[in-house]
mmCIF file with all atom_site columns, C-alpha atoms and ligand atoms in Angstrom:
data_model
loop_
_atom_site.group_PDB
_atom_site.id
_atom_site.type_symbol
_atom_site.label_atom_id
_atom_site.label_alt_id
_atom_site.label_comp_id
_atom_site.label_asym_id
_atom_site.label_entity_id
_atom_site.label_seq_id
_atom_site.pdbx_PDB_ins_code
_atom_site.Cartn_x
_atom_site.Cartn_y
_atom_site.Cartn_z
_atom_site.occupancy
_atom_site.B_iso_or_equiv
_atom_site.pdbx_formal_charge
_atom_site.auth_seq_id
_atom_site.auth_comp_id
_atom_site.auth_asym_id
_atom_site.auth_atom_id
_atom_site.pdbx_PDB_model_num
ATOM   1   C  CA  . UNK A 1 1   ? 0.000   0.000  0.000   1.00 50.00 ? 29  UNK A CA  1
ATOM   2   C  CA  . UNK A 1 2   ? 1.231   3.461  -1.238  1.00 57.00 ? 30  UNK A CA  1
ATOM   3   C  CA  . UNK A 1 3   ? 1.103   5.578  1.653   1.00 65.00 ? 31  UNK A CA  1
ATOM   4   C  CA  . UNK A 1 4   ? 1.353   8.937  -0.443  1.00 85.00 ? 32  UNK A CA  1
ATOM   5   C  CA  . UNK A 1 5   ? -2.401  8.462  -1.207  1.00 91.00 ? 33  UNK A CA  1
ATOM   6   C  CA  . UNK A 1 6   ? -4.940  10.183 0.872   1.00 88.00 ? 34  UNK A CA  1
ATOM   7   C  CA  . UNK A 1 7   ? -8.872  10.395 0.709   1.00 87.00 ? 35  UNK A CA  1
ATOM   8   C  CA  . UNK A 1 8   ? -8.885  13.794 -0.783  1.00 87.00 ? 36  UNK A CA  1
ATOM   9   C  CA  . UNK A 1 9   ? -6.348  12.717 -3.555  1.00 92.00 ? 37  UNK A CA  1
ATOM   10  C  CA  . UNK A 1 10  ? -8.627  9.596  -4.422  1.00 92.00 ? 38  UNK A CA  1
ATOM   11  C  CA  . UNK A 1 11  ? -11.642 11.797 -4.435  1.00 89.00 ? 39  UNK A CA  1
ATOM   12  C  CA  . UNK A 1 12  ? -9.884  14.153 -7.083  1.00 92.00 ? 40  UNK A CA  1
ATOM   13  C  CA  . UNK A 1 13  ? -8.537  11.548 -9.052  1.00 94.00 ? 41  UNK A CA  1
ATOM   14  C  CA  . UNK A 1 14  ? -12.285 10.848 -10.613 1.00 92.00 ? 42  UNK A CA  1
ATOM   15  C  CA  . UNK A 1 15  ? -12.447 14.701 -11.246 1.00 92.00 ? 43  UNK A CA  1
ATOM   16  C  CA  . UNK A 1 16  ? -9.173  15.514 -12.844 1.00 95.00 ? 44  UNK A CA  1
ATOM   17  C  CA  . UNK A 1 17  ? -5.386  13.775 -13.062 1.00 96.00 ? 45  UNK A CA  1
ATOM   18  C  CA  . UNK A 1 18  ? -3.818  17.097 -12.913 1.00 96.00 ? 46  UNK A CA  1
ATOM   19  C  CA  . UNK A 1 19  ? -5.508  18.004 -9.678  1.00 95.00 ? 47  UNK A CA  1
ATOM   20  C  CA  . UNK A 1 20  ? -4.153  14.864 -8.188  1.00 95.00 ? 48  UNK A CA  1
ATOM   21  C  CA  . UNK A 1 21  ? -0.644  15.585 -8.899  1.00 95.00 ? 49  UNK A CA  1
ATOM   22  C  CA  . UNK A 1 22  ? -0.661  19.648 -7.918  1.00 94.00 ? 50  UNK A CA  1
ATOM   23  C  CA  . UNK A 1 23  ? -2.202  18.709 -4.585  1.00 92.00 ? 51  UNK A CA  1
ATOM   24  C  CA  . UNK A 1 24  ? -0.086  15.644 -3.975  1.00 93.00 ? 52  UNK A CA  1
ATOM   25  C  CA  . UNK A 1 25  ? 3.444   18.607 -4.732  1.00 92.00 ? 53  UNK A CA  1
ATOM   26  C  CA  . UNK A 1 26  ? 1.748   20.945 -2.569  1.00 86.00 ? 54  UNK A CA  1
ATOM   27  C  CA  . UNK A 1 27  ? 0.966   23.472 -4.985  1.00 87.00 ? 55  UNK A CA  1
ATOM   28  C  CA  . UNK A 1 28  ? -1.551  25.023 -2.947  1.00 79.00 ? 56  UNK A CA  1
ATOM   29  C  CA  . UNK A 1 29  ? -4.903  26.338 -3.844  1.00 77.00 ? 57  UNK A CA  1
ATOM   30  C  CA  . UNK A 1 30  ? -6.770  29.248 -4.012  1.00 69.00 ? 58  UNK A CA  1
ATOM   31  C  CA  . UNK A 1 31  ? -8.066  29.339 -0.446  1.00 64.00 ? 59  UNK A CA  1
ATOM   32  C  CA  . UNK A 1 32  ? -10.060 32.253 -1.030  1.00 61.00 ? 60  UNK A CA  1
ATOM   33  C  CA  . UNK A 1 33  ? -12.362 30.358 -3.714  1.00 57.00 ? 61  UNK A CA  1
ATOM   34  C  CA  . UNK A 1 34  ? -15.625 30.435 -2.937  1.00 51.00 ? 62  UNK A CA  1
ATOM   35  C  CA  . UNK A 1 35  ? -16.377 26.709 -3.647  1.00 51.00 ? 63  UNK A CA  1
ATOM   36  C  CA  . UNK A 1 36  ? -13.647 26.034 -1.096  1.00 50.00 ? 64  UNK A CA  1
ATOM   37  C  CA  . UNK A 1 37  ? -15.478 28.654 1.560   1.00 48.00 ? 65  UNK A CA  1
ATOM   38  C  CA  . UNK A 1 38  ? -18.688 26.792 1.322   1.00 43.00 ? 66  UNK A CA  1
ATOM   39  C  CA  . UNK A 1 39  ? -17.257 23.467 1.581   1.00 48.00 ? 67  UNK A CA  1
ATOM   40  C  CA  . UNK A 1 40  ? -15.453 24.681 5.013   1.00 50.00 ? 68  UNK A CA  1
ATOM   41  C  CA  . UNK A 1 41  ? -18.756 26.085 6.143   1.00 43.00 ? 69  UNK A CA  1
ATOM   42  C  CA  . UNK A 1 42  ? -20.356 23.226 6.022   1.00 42.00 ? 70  UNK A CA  1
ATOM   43  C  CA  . UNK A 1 43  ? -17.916 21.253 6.885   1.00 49.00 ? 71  UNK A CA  1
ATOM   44  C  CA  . UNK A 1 44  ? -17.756 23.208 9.997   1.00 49.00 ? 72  UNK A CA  1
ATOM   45  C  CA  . UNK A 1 45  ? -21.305 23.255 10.786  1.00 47.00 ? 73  UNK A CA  1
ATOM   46  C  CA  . UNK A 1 46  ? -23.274 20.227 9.735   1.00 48.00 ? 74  UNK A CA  1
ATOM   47  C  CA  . UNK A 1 47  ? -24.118 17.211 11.549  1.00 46.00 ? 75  UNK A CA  1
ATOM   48  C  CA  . UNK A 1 48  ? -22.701 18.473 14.775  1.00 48.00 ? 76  UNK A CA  1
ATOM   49  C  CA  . UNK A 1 49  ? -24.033 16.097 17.151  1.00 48.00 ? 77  UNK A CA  1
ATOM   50  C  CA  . UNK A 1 50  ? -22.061 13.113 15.261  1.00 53.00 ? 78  UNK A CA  1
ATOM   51  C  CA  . UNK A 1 51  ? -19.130 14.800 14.562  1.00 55.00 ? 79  UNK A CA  1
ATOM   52  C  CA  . UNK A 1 52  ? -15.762 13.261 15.308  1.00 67.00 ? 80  UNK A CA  1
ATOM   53  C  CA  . UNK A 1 53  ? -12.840 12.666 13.850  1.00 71.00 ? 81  UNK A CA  1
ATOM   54  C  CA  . UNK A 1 54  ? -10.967 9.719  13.408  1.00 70.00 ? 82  UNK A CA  1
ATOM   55  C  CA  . UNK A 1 55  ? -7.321  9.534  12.305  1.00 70.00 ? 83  UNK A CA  1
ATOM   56  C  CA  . UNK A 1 56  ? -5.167  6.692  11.639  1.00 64.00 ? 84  UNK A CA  1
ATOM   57  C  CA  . UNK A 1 57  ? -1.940  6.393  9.268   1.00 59.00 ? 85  UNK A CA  1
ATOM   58  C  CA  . UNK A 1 58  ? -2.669  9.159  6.930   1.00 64.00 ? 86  UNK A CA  1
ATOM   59  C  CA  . UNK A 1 59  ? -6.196  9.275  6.884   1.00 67.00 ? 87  UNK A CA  1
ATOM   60  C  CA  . UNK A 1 60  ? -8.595  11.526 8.904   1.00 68.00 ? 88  UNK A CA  1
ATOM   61  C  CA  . UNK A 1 61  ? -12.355 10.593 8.592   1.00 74.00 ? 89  UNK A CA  1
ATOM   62  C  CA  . UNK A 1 62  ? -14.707 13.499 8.808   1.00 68.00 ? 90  UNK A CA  1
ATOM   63  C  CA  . UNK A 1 63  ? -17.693 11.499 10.720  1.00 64.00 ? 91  UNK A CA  1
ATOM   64  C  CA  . UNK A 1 64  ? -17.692 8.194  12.742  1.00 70.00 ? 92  UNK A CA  1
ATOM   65  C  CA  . UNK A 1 65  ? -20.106 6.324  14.780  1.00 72.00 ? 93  UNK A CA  1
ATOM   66  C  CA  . UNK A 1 66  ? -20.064 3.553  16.369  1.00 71.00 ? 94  UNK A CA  1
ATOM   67  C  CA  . UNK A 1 67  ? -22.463 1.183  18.096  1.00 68.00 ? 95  UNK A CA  1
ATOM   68  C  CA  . UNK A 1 68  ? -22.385 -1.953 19.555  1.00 66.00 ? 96  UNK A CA  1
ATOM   69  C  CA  . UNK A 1 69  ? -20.533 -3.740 16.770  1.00 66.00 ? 97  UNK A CA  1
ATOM   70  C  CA  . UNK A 1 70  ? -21.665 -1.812 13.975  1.00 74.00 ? 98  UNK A CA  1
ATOM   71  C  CA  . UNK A 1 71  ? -18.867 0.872  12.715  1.00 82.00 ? 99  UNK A CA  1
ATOM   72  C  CA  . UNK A 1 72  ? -20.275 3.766  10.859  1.00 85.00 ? 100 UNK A CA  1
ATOM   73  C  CA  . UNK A 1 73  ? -18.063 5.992  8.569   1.00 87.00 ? 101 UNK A CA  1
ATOM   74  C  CA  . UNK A 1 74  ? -19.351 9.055  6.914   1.00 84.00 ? 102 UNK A CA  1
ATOM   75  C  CA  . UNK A 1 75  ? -18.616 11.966 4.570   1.00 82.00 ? 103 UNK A CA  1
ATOM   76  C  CA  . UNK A 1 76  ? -20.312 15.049 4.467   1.00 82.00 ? 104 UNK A CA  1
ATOM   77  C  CA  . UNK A 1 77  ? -20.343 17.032 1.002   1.00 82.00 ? 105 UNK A CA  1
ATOM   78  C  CA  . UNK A 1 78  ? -21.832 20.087 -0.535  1.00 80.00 ? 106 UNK A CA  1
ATOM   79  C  CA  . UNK A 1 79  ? -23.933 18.639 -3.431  1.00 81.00 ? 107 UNK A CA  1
ATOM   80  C  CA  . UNK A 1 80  ? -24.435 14.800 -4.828  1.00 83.00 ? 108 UNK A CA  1
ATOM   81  C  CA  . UNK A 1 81  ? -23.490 16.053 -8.131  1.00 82.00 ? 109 UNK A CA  1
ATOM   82  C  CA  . UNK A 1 82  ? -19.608 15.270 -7.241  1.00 82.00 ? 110 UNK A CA  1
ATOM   83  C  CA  . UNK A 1 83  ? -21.519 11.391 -5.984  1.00 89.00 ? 111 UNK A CA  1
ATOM   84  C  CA  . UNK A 1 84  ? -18.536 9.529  -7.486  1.00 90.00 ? 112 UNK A CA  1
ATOM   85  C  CA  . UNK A 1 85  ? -15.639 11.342 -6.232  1.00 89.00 ? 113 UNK A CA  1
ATOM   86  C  CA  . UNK A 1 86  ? -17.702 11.820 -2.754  1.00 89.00 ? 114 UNK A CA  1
ATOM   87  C  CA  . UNK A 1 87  ? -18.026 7.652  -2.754  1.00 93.00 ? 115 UNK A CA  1
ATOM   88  C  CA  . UNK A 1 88  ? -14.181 6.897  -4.442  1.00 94.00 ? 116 UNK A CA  1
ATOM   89  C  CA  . UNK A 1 89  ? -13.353 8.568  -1.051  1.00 91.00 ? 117 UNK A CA  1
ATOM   90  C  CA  . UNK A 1 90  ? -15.240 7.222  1.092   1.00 92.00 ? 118 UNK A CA  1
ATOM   91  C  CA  . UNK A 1 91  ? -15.008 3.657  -0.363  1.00 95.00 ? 119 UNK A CA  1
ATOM   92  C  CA  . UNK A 1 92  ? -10.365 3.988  0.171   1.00 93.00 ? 120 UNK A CA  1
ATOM   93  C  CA  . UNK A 1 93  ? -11.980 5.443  4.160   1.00 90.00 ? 121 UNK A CA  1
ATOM   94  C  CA  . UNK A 1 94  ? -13.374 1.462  4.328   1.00 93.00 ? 122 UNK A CA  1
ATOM   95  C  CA  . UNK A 1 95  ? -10.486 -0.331 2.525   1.00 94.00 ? 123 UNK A CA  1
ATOM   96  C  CA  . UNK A 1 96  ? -8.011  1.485  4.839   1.00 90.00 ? 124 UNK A CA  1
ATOM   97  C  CA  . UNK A 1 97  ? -9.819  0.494  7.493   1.00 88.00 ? 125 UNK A CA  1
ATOM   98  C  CA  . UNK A 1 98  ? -10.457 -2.848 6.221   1.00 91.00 ? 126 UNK A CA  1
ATOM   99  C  CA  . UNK A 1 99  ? -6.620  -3.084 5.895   1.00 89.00 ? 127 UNK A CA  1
ATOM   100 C  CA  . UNK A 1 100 ? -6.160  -2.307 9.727   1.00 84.00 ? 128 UNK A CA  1
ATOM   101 C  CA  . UNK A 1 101 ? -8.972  -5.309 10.683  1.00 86.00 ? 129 UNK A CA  1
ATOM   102 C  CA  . UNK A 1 102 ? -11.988 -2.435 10.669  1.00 85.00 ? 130 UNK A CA  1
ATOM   103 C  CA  . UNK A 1 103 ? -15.345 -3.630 8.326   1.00 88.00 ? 131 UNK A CA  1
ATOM   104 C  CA  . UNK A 1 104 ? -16.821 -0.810 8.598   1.00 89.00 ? 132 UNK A CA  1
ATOM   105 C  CA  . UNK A 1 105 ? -19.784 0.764  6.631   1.00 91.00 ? 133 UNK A CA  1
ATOM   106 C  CA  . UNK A 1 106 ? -20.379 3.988  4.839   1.00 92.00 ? 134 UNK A CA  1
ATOM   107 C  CA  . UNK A 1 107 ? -22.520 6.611  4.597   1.00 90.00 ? 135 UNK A CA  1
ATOM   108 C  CA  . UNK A 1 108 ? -22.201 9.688  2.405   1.00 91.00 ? 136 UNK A CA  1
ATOM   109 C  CA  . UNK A 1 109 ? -24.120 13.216 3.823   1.00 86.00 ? 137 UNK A CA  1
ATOM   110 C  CA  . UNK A 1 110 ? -25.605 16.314 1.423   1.00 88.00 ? 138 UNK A CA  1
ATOM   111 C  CA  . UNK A 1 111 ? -27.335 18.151 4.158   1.00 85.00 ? 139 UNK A CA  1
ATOM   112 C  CA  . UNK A 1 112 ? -28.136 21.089 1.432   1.00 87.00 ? 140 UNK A CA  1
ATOM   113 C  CA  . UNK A 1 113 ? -30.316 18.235 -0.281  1.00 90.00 ? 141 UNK A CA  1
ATOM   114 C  CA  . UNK A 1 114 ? -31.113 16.684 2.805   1.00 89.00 ? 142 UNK A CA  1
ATOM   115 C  CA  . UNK A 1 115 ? -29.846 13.504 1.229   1.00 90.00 ? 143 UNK A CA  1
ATOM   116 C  CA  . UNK A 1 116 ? -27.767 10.259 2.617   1.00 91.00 ? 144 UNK A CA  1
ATOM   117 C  CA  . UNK A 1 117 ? -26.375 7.637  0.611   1.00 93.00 ? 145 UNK A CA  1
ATOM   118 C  CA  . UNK A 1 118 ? -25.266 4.103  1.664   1.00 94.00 ? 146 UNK A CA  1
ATOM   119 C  CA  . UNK A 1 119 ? -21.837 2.988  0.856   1.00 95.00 ? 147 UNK A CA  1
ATOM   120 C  CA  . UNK A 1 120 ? -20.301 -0.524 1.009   1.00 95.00 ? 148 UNK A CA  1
ATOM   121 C  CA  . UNK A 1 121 ? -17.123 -2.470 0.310   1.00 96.00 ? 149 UNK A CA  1
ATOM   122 C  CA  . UNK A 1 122 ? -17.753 -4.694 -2.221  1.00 96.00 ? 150 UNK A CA  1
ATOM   123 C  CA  . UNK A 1 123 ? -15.100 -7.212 -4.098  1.00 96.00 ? 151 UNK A CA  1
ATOM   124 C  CA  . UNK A 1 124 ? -15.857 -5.251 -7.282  1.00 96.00 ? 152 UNK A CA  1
ATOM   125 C  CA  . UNK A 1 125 ? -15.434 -1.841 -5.853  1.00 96.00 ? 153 UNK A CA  1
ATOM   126 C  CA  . UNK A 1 126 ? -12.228 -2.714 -3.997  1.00 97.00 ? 154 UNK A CA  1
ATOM   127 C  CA  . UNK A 1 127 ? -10.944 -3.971 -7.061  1.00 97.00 ? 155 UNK A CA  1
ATOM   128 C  CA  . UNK A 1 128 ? -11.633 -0.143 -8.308  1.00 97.00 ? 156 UNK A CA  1
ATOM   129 C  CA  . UNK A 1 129 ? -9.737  0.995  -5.465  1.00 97.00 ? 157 UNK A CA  1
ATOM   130 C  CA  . UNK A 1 130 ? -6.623  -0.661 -5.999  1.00 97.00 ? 158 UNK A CA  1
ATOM   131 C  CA  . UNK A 1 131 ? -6.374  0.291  -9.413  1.00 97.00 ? 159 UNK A CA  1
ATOM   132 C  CA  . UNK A 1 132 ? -7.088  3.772  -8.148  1.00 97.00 ? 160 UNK A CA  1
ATOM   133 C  CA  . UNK A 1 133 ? -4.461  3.556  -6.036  1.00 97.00 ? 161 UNK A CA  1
ATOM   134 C  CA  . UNK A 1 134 ? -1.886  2.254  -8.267  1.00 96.00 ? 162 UNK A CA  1
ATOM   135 C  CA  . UNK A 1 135 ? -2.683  4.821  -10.846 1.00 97.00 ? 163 UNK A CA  1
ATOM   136 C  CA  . UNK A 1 136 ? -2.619  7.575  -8.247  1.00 97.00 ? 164 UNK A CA  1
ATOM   137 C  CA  . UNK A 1 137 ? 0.804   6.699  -7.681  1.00 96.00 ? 165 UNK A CA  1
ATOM   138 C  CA  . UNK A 1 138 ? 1.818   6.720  -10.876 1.00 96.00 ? 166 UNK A CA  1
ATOM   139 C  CA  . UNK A 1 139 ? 0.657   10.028 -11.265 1.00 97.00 ? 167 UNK A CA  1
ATOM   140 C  CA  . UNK A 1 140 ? 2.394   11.663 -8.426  1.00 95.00 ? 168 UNK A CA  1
ATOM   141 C  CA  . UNK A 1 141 ? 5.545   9.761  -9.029  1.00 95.00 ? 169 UNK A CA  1
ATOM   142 C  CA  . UNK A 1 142 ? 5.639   11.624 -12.529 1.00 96.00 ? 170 UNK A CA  1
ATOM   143 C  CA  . UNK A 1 143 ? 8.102   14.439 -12.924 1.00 95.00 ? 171 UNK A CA  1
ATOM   144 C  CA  . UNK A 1 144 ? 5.194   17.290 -14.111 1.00 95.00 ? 172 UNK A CA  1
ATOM   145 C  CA  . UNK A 1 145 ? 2.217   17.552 -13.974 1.00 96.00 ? 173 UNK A CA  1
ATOM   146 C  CA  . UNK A 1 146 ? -0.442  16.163 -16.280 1.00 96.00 ? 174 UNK A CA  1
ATOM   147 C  CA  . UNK A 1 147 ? -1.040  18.764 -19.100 1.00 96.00 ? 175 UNK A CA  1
ATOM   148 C  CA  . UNK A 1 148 ? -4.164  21.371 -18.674 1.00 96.00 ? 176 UNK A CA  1
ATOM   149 C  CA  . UNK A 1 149 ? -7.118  20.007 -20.737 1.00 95.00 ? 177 UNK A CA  1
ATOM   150 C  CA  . UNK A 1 150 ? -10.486 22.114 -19.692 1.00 95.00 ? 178 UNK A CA  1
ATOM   151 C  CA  . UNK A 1 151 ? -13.411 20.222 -18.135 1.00 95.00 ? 179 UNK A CA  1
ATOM   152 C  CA  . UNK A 1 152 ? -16.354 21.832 -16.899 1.00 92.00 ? 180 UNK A CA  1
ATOM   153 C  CA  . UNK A 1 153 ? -15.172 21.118 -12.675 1.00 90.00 ? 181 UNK A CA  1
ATOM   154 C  CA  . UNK A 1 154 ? -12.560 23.659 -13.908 1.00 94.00 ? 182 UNK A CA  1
ATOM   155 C  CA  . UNK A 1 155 ? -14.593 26.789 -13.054 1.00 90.00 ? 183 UNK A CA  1
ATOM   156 C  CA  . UNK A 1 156 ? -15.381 25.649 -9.478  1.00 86.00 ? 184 UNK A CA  1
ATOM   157 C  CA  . UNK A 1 157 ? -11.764 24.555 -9.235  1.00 90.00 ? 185 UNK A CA  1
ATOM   158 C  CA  . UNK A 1 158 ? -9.098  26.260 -6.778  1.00 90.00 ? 186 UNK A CA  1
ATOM   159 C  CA  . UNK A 1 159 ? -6.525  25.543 -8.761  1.00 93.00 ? 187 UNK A CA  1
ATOM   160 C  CA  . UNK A 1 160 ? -8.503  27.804 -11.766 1.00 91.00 ? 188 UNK A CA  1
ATOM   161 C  CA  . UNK A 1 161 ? -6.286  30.650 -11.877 1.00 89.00 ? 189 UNK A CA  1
ATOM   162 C  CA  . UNK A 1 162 ? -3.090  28.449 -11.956 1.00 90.00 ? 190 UNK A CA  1
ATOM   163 C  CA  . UNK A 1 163 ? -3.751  26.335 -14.680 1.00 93.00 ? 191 UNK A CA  1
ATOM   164 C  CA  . UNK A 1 164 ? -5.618  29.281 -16.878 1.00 90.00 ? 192 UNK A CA  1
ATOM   165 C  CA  . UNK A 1 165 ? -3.046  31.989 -16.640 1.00 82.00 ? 193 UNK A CA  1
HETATM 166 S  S1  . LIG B 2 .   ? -8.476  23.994 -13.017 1.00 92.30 ? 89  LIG B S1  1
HETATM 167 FE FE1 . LIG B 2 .   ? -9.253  22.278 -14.209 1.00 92.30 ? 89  LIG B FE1 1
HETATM 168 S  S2  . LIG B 2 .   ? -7.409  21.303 -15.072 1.00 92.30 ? 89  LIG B S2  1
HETATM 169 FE FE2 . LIG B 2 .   ? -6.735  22.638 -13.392 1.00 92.30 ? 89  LIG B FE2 1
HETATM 170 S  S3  . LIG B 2 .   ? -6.650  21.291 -11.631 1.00 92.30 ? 89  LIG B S3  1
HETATM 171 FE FE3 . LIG B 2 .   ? -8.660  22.262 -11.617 1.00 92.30 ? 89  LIG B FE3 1
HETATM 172 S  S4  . LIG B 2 .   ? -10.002 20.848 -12.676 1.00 92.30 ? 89  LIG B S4  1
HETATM 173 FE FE4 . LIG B 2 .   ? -7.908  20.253 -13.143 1.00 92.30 ? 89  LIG B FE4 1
#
């Protein structure tokens, strides 16, 4: 297991390769963007009366609870139109834990739509996660970064002014 790859690189690597590799080299964002504002507001105050945090190697979970035998991970996001990358993250949350003797479960949170979704580990979607993984690495072990092709995430994207100037 590649230890350079984190939940927030696996979530951008369904939105866009060059993403992966600028955050992975530290090339850091526009912090000031409003899409990254909002996502810190809610972060900060939604489901407050779960909230913890749980962090182990070099992952932090956003939202864990736990009862009886029954382990509960979750991730809270702005909107479910980002549903993949949300559940690409959350699905490397339960093979790391997996890996560390945890079956846990998953549950993704869009408090703006008042929406949950249930997440699981499946063989199939594991299988997605290693490959992930593996081709995560092999992005941030290149020497530059991927070259700028324009996708429509591009004008919520921190990283807009960086890659357009
Ligand atoms: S601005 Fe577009 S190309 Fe650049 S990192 Fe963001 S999504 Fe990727």
């Amino acid at each position: 297991m590649d230890m350079k790859v984190t939940g927030t690189l696996m979530q951008s690597y369904t939105i866009c390769k060059r993403q992966v590799w600028l955050m992975a080299h530290q090339i850091i964002p526009d912090q000031e963007h409003p899409f990254i504002e909002m996502g810190r507001i809610i972060d900060d105050n939604s489901y407050d009366r779960d909230k913890k945090k749980l962090h182990f190697e070099n992952v932090v979970i956003d939202l864990v609870r736990s009862d009886k035998d029954n382990f509960l991970v979750g991730e809270v996001k702005k909107s479910s139109k980002a549903e993949k990358s949300a559940k690409m993250q959350l699905l490397f949350y339960l093979y790391r834990l997996k890996q560390s003797g945890i079956i846990a479960k998953g549950q993704l949170f869009f408090p703006e739509e008042r929406k949950r979704i249930n997440v699981e580990l499946t063989e199939t979607n594991e299988k997605e996660i290693l490959n992930a993984i593996n081709e995560i690495t092999d992005i941030i072990d290149r020497e530059k970064a991927p070259d700028f092709v324009k996708i429509p995430y591009c004008k919520n994207c921190g990283y807009r002014e960086f890659c357009m100037s």
